[in-house]
Coordinates of C-alpha atoms in Angstrom, one line a residue:
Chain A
X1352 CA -10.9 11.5 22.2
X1353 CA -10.2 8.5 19.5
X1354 CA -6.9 9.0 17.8
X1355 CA -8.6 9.7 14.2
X1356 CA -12.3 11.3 14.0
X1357 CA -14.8 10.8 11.2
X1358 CA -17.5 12.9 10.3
X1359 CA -20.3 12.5 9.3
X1360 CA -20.7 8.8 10.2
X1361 CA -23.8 8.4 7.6
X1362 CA -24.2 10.2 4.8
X1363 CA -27.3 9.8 2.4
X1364 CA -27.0 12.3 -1.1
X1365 CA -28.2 12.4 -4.3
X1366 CA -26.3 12.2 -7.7
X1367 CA -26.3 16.1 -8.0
X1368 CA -25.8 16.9 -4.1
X1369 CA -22.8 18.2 -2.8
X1370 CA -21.2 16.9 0.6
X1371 CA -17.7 17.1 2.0
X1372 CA -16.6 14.3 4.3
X1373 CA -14.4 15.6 7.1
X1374 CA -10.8 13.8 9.4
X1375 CA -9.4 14.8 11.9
X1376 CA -5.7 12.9 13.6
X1377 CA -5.0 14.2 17.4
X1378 CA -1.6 11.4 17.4
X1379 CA 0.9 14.3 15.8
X1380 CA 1.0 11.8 12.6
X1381 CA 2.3 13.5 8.9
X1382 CA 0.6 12.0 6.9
X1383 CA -3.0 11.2 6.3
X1384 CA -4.8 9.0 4.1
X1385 CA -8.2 8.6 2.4
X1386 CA -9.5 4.7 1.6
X1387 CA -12.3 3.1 -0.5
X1388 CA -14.0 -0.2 1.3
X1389 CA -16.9 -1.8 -0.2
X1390 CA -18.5 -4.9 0.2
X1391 CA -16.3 -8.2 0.0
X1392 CA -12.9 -5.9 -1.7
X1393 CA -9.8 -5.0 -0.5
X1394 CA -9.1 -1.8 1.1
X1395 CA -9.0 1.0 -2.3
X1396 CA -6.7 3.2 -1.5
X1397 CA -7.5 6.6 -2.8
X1398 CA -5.3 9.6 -2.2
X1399 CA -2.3 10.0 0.4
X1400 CA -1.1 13.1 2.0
X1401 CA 2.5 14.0 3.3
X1402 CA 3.4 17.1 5.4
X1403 CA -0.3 18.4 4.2
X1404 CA 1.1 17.8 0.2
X1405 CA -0.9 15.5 -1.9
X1406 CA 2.4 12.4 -2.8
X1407 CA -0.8 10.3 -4.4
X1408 CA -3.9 9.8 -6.6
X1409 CA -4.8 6.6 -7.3
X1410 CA -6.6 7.4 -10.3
X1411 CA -9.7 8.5 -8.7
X1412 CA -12.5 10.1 -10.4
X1413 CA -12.3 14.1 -9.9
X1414 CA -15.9 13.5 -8.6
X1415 CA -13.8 13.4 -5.3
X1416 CA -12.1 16.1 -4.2
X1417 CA -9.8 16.2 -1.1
X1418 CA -8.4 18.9 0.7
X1419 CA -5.5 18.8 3.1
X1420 CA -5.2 22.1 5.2
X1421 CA -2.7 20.7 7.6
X1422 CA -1.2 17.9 8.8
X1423 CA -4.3 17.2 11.0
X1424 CA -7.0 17.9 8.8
X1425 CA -8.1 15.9 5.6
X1426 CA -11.6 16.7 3.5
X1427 CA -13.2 14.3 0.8
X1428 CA -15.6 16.9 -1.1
X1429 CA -18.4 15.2 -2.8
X1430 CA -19.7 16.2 -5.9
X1431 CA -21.8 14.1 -8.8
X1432 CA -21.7 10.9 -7.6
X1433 CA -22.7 7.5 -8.8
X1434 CA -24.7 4.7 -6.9
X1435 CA -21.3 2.8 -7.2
X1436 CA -19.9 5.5 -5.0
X1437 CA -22.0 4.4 -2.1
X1438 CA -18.6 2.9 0.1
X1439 CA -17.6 2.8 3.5
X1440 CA -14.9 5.8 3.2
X1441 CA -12.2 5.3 5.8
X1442 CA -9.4 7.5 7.0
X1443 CA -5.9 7.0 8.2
X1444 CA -3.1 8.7 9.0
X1445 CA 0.6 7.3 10.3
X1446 CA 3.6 9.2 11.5
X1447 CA 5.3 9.1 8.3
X1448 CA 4.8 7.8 5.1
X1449 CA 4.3 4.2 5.2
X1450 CA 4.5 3.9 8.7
X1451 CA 1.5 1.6 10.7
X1452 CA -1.9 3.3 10.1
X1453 CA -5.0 4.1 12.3
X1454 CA -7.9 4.2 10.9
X1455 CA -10.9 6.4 11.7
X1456 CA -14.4 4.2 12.2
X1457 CA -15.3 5.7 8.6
X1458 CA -17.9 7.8 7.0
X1459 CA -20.5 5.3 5.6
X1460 CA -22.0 7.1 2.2
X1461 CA -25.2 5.7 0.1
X1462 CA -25.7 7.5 -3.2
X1463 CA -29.2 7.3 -4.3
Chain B
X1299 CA 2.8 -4.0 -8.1
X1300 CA 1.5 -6.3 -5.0
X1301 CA -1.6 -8.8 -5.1
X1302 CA -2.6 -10.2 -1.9
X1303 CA -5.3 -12.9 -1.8
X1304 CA -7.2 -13.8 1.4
X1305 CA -8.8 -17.0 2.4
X1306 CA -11.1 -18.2 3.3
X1307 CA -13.9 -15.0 2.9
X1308 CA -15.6 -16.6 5.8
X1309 CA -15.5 -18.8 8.7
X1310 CA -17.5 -20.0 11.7
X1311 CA -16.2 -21.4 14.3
X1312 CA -17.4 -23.0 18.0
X1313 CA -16.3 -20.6 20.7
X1314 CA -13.0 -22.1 22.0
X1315 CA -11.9 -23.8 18.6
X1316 CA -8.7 -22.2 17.1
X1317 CA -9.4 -20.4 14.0
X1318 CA -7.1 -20.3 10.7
X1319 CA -6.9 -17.4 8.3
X1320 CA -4.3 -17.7 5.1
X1321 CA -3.0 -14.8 2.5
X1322 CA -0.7 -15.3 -0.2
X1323 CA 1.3 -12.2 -2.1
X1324 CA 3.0 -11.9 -5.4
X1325 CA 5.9 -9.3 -5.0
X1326 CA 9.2 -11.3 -3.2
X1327 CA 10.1 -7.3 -2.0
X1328 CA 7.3 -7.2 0.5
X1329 CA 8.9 -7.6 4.1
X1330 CA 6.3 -6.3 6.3
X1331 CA 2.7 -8.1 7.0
X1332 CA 0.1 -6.5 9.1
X1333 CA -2.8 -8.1 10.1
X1334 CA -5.8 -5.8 11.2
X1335 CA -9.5 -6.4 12.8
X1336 CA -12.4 -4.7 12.3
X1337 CA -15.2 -4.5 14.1
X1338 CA -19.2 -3.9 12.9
X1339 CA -19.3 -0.1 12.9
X1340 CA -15.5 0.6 13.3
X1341 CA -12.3 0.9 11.4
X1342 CA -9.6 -1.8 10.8
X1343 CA -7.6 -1.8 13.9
X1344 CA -3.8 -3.5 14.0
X1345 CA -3.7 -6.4 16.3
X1346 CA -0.6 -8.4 15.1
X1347 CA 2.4 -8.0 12.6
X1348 CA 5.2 -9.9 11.4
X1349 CA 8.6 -8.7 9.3
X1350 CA 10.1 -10.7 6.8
X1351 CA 13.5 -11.7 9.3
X1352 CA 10.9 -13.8 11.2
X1353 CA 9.0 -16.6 10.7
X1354 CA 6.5 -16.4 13.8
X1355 CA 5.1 -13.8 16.5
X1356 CA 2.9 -14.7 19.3
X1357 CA 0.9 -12.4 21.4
X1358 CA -1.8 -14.1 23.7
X1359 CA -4.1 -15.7 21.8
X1360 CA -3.2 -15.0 18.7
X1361 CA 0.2 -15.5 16.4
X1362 CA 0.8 -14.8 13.2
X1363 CA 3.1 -17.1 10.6
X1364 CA 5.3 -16.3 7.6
X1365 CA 6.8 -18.8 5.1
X1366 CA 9.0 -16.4 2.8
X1367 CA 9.9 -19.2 0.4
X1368 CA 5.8 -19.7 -0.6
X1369 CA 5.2 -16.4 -0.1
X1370 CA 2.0 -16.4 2.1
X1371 CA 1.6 -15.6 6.0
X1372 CA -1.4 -17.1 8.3
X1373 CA -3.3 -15.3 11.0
X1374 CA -3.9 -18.1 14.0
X1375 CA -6.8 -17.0 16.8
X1376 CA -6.7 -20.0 19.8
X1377 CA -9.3 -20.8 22.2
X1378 CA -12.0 -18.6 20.0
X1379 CA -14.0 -16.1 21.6
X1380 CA -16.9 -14.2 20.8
X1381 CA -15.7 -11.1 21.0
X1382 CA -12.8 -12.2 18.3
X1383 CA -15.8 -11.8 15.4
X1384 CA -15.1 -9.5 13.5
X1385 CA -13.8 -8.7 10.1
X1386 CA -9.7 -9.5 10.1
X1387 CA -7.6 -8.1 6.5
X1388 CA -4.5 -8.8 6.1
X1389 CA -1.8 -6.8 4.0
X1390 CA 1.9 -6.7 3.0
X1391 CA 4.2 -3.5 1.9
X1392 CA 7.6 -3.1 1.4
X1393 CA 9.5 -0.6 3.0
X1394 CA 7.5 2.9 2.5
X1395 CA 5.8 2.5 0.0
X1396 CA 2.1 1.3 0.0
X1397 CA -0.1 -1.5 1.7
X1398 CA -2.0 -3.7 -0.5
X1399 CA -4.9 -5.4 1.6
X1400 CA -6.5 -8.0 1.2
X1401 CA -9.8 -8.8 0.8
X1402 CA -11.1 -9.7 4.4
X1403 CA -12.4 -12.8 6.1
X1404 CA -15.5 -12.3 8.0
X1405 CA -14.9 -14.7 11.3
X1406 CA -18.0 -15.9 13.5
X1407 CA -17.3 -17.5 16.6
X1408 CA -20.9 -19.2 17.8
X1409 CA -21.5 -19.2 21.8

């Protein structure tokens, strides 16, 4: 089993379609993260979890929801998106808080 | 906050040349530079990191350089092979708070 698990790996949904992307960490890490690549840009970061507790928002759209039930689990729920929401969404998680990440392979979502 | 910048945003290279990737950052506080790879169809992976109390780290083929004083940090790859194409970001934080990335350098190493 990979160290941080995606899913789904594709995603195709329409501008009124609801999805939820899903994480899971099996390395015992605290906190988890939820990242923004597209094409040619630096890593986005999104939203950061500690100990399950949401410590950041980087100003994202409430378009995307996330959901931390525990310190293994991390949800991005999908709801009204835009064409320019159509991103490699990657996520992370590290022992604490800061600490080196490992990323997931990512979920990769086209917005028509 | 932290701007990295990332050079060049690609490069080809002849499998066994040495291969040469530069960032630069803005904030003096940063004193940790990771360096990840990324493969087609895969996340960023860490291969190589360097702290701000040293100037170089070698592992294998690859090494990774920091000058403090300019404020930019080089990713070296020797004796290229094809299975070192990939996508490589590099970054820089300081202490816990965030990584600022930057903005990837698709490398190509031709058979």
């Amino acid at each position: 089993e990979t160290g941080v698990t995606q899913t789904p790996r594709h995603l195709v949904m329409g501008m009124t379609n609801k999805k939820s992307l899903k994480c899971e960490q099996h390395l015992g890490h605290n906190a988890m993260y939820w990242y923004k690549q597209s094409a040619k840009k630096p890593l986005e970061l999104m939203f950061v979890y500690n100990f399950k507790e949401q410590t950041e928002n980087n100003s994202v759209p409430s378009r995307f929801s996330p959901e931390c039930p525990n310190s293994s689990h991390l949800f991005l729920h999908l709801h009204t998106l835009q064409p320019e929401d159509s991103a490699l969404y990657l996520c992370a998680s590290s022992q604490e808080i800061g600490g080196e990440l490992f990323f997931g392979e990512g979920s990769r979502l086209t917005v028509l | 906050g932290e701007n990295v910048e990332q050079h060049p945003s690609t490069l080809s290279v002849q499998e066994g040349d040495s291969a040469v990737i530069k960032c630069t950052y803005s904030d003096s506080a940063s004193n940790y530079f990771p360096w990840y790879k990324q493969e087609l169809g895969k996340g960023p992976q860490l291969i190589i990191d360097i702290r701000s109390n040293v100037g170089e780290k070698k592992d294998q083929r690859i090494a990774v350089t920091l000058n403090k004083t300019a404020k930019h940090f080089s990713l070296h790859i020797t004796e290229t092979q094809p299975e070192d194409s990939a996508v490589y970001f590099c970054a820089a934080k300081h202490n816990f708070n965030k990584f600022y990335f930057g903005s990837g350098t698709k490398l190509n190493v031709k058979p």
